[in-house]
PDB file of C-alpha atoms in Angstrom:
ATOM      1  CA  UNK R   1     -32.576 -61.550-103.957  1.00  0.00           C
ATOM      2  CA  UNK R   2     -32.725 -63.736-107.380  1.00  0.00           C
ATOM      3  CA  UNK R   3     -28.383 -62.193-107.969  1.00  0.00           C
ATOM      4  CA  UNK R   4     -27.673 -63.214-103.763  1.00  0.00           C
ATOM      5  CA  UNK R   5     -26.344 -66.876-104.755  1.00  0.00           C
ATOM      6  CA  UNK R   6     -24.546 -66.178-108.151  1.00  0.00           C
ATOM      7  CA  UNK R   7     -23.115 -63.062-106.076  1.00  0.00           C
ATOM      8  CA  UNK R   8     -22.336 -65.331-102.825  1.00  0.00           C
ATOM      9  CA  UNK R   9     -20.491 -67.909-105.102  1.00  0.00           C
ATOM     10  CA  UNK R  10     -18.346 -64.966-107.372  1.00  0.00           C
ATOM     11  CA  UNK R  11     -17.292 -63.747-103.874  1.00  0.00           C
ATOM     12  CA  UNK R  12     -16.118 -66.760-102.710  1.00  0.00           C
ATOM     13  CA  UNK R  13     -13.773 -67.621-105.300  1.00  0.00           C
ATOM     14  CA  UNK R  14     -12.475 -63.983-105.430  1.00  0.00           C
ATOM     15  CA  UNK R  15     -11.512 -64.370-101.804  1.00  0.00           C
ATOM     16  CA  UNK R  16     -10.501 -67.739-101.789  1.00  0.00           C
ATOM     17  CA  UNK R  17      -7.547 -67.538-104.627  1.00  0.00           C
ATOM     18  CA  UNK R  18      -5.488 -64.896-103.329  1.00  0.00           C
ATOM     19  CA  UNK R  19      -4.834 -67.361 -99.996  1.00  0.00           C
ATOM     20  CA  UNK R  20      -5.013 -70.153-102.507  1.00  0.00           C
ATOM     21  CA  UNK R  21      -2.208 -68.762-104.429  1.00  0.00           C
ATOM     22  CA  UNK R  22      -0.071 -67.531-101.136  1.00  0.00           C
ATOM     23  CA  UNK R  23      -0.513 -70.888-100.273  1.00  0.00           C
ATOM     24  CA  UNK R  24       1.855 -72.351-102.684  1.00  0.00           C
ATOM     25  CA  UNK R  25       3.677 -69.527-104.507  1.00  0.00           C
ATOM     26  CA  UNK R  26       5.114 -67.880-100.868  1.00  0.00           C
ATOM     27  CA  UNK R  27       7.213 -70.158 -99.058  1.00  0.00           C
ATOM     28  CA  UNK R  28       8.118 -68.329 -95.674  1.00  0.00           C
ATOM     29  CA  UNK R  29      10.933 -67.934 -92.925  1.00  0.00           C
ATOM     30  CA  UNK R  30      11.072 -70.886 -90.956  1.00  0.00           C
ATOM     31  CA  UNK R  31      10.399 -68.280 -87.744  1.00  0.00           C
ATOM     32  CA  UNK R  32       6.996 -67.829 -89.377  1.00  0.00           C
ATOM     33  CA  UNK R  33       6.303 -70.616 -91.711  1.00  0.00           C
ATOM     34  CA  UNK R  34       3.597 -72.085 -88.644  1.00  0.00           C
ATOM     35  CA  UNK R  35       1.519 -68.904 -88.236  1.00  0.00           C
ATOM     36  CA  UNK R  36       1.695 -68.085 -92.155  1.00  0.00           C
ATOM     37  CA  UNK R  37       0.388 -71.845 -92.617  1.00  0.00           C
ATOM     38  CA  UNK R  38      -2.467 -71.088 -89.782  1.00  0.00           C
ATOM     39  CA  UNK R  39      -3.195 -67.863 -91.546  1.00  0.00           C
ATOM     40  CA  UNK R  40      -3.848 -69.335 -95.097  1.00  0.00           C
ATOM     41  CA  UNK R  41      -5.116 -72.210 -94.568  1.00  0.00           C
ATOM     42  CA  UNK R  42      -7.988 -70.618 -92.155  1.00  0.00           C
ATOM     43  CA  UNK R  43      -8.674 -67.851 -94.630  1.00  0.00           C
ATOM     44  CA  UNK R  44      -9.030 -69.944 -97.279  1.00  0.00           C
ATOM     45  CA  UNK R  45     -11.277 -72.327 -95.667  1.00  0.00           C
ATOM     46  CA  UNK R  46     -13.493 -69.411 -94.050  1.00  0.00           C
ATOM     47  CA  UNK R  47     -13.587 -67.869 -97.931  1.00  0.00           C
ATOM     48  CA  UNK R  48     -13.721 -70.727-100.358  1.00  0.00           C
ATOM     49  CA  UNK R  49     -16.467 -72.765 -98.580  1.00  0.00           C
ATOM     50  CA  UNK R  50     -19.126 -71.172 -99.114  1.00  0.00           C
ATOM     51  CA  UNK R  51     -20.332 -72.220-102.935  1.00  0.00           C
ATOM     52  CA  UNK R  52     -21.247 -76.075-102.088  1.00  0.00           C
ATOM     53  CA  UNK R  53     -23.870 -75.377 -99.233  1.00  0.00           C
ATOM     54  CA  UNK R  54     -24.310 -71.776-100.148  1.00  0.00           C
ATOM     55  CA  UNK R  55     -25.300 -71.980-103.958  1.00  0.00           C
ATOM     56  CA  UNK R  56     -24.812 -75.604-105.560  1.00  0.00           C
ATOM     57  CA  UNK R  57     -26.766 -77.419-102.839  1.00  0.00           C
ATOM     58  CA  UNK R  58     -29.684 -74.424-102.473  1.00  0.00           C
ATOM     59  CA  UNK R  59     -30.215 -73.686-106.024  1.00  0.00           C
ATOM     60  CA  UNK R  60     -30.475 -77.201-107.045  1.00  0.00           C
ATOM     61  CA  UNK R  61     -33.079 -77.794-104.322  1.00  0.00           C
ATOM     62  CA  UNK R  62     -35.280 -74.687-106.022  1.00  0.00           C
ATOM     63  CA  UNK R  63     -34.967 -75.394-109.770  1.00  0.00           C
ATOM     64  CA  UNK R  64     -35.214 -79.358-109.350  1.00  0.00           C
ATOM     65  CA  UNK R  65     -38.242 -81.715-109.128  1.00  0.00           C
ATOM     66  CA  UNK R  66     -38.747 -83.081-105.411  1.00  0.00           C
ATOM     67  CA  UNK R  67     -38.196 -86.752-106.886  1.00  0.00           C
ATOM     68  CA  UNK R  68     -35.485 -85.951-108.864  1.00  0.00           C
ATOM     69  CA  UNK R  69     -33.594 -83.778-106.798  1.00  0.00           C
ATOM     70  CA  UNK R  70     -31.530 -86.355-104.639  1.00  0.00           C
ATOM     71  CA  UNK R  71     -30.006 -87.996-107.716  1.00  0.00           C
ATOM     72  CA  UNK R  72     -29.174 -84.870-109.150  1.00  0.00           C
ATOM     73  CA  UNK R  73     -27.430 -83.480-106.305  1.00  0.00           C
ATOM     74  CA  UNK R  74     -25.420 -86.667-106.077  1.00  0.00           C
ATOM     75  CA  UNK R  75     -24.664 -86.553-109.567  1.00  0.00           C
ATOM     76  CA  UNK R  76     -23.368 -83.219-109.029  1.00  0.00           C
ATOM     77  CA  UNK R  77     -21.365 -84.106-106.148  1.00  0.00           C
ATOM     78  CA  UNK R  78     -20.159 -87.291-107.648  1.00  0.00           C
ATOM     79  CA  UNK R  79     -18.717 -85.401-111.017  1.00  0.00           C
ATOM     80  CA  UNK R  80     -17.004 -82.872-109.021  1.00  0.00           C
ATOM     81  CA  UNK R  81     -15.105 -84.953-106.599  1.00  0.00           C
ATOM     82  CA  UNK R  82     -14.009 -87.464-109.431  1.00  0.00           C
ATOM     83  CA  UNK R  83     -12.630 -84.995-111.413  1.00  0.00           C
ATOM     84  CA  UNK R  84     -10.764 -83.420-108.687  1.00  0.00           C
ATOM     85  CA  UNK R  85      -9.556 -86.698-107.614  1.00  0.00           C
ATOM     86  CA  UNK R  86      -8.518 -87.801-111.199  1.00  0.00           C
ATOM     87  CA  UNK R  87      -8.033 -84.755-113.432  1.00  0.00           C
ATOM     88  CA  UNK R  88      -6.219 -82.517-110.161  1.00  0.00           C
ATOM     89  CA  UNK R  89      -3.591 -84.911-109.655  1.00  0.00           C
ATOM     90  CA  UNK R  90      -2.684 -85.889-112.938  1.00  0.00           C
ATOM     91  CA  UNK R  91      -2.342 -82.183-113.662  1.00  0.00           C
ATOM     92  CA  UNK R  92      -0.347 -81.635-111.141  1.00  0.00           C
ATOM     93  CA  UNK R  93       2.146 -83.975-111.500  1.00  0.00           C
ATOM     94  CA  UNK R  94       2.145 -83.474-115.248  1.00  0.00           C
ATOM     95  CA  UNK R  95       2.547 -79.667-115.199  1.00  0.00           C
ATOM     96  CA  UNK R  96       5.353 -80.125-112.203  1.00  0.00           C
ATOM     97  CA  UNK R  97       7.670 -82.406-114.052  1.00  0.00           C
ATOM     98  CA  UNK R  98       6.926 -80.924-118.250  1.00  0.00           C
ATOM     99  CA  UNK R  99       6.405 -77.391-117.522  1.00  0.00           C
ATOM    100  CA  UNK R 100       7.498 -76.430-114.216  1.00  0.00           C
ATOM    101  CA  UNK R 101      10.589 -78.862-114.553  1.00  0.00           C
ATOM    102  CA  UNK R 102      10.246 -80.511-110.776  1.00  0.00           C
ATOM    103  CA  UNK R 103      12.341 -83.325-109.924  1.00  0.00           C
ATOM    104  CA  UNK R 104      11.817 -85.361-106.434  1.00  0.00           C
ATOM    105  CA  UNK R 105      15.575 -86.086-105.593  1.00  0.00           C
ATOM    106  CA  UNK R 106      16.544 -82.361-106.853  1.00  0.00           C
ATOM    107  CA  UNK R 107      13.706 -81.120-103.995  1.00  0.00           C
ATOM    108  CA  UNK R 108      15.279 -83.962-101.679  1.00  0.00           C
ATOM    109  CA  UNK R 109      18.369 -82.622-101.675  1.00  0.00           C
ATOM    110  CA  UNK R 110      17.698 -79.562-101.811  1.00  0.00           C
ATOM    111  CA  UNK R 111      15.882 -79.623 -98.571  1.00  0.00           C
ATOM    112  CA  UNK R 112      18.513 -81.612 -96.533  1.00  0.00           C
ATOM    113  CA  UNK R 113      20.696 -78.402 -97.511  1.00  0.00           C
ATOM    114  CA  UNK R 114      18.129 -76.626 -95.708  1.00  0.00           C
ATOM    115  CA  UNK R 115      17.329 -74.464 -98.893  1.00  0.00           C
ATOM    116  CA  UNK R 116      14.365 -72.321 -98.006  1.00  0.00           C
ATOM    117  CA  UNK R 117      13.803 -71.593-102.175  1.00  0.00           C
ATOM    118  CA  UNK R 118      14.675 -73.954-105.096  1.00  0.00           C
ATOM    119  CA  UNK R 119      13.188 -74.081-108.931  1.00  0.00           C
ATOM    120  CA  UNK R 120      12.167 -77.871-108.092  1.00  0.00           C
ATOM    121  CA  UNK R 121       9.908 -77.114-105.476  1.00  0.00           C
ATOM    122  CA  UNK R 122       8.572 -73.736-106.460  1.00  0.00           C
ATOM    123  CA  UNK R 123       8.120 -75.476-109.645  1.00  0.00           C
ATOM    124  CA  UNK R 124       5.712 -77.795-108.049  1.00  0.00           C
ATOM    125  CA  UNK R 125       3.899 -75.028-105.709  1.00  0.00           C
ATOM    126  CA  UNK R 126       3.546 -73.688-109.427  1.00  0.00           C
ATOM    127  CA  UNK R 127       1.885 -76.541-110.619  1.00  0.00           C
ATOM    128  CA  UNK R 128      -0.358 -76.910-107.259  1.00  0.00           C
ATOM    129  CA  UNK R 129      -0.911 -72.714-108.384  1.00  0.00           C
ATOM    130  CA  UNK R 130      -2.039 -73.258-111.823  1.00  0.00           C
ATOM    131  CA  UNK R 131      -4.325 -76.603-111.680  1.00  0.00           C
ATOM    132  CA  UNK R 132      -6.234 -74.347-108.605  1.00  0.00           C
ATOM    133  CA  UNK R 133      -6.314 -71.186-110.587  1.00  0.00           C
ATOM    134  CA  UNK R 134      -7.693 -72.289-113.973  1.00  0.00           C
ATOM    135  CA  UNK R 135     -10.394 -74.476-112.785  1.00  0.00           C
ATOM    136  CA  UNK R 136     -11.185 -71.891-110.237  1.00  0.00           C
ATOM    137  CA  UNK R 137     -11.432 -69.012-113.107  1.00  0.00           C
ATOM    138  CA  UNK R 138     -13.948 -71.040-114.976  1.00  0.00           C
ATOM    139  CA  UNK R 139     -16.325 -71.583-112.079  1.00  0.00           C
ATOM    140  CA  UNK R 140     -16.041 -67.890-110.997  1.00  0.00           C
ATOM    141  CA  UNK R 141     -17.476 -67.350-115.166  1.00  0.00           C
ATOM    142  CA  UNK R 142     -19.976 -69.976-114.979  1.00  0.00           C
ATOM    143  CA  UNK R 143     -21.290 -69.070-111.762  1.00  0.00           C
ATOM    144  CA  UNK R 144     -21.037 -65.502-112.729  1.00  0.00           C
ATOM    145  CA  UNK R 145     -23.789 -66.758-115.670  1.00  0.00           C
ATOM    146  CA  UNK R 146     -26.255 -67.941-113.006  1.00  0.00           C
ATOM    147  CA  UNK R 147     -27.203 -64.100-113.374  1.00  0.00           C
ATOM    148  CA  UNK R 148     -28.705 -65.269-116.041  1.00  0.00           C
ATOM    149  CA  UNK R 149     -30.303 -68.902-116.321  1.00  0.00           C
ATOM    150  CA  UNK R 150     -31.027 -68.888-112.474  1.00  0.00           C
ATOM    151  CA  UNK R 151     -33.908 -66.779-112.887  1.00  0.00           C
ATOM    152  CA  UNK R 152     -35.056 -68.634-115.971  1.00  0.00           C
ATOM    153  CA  UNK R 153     -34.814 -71.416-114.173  1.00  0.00           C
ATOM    154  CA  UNK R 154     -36.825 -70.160-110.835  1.00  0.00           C
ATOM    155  CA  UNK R 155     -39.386 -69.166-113.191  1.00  0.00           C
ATOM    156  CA  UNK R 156     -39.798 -72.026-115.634  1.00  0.00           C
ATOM    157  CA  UNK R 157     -40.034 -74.027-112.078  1.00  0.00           C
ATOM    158  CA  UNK R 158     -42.766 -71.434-110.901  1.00  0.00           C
ATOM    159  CA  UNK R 159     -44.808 -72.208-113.808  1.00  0.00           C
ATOM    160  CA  UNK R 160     -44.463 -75.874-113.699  1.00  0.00           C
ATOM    161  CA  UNK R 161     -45.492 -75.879-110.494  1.00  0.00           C
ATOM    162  CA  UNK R 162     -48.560 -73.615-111.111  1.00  0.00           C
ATOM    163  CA  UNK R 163     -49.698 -76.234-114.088  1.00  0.00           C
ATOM    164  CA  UNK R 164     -48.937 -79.056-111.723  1.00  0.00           C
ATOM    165  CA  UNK R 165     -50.939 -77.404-109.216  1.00  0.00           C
ATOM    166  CA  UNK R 166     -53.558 -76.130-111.681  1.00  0.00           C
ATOM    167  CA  UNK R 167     -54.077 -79.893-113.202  1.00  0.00           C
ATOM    168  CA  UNK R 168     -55.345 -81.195-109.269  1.00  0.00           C
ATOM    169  CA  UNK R 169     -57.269 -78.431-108.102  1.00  0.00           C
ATOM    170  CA  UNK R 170     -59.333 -79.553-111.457  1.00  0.00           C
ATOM    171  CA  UNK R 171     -59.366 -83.417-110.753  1.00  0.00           C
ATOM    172  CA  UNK R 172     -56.797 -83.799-113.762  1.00  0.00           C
ATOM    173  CA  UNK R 173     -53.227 -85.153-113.323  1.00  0.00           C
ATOM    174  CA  UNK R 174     -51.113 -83.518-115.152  1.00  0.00           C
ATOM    175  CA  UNK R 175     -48.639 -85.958-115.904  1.00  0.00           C
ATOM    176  CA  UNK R 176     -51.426 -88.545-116.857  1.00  0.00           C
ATOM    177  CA  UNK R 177     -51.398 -88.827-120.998  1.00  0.00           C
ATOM    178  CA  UNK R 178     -54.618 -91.109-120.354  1.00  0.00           C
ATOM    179  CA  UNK R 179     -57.850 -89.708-121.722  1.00  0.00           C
ATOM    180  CA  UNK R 180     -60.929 -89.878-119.601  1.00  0.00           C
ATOM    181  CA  UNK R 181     -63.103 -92.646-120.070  1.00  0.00           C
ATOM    182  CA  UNK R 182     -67.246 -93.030-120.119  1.00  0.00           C
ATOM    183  CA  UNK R 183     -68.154 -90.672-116.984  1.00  0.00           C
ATOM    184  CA  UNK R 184     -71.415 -91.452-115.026  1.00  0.00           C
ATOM    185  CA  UNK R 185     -73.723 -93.426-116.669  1.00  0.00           C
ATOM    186  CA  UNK R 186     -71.499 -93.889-119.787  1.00  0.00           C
ATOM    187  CA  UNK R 187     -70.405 -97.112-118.940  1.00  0.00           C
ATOM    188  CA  UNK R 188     -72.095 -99.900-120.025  1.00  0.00           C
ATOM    189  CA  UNK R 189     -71.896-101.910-116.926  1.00  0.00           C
ATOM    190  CA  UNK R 190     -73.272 -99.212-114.708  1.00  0.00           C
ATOM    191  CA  UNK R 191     -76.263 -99.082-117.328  1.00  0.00           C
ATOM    192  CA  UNK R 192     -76.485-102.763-117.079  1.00  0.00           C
ATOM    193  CA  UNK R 193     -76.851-102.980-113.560  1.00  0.00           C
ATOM    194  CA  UNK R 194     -79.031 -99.932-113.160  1.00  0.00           C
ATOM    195  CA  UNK R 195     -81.631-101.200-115.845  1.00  0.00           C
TER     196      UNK R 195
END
């Protein structure tokens, strides 16, 4: 049960690139070009769905304090989506134009010739390819580590918990770095007034 989420979240990038890839390496027959679309698109949103509310969101909710687990998952969701937003589309059009040598009015013209295949735009459905395959390669090996810290993790929480839960079943809080002070009749104004 501990290997179910790293496992959940290695399957669902292993499933997800190939229809990633078809996505924007293949580009098909205009006779079929709708029901290819239909075809990858669903698969990969069926296969490469599953880490955020499968793994990030449920893991984070077992390894992270109660009050400090809505900033973290924001944190987490805020870092991902910026760098997607910022790093993904600089890539791309970087890669397209250096490496991949796209140029818009090539792929303009191209397409009002009603070319079905042209080095500009499978240049750029290489780009789209590569900044989607890298990225995706390093989660697969970093969620492919959760093998490995997530049980740490599950336990180190397991034992905080137990202390926590230890430290008020005796009266103590835990947390407190405050030492007791004079207990019962060890204060002086509870002598005072008893006296």
């Amino acid at each position: 049960p501990i290997h179910g989420r790293p496992l959940v979240a290695q399957t669902s990038v292993l499933l997800g690139l190939p229809f990633a890839i078809l996505t924007f390496t293949f580009i098909p027959q205009a006779s079929w070009a709708f029901w290819y679309s239909l075809i990858m698109v669903t698969g990969l949103g069926l296969t490469a769905s599953w880490c955020a509310t499968g793994v990030n969101l449920p893991i984070l909710s077992e390894i992270v304090p109660a009050d400090s687990r809505s900033a973290v998952i924001a944190w987490q969701s805020a870092f991902e989506g910026a760098f997607a937003a910022v790093l993904g589309n600089a890539a791309v059009g970087l890669l397209a134009e250096k490496v991949f040598h796209f140029s818009l009015s090539k792929a303009q013209d191209e397409l009002a010739e009603d070319k079905m295949f042209s080095q500009s735009i499978g240049g750029l459905g290489l780009a789209l390819t590569t900044t989607l395959t890298v990225p995706w390669v390093i989660c697969f090996l970093l969620y492919s580590l959760l093998h490995w810290s997530y049980p740490r993790d599950l336990r180190a929480k397991q034992t905080a918990d137990d202390a926590e839960q230890d430290g008020e079943g005796n009266g103590n809080d835990p947390t407190s770095t405050e030492t007791p002070c004079h207990q019962g009749n060890g204060d002086p104004r509870e002598r005072s007034q008893g006296t």
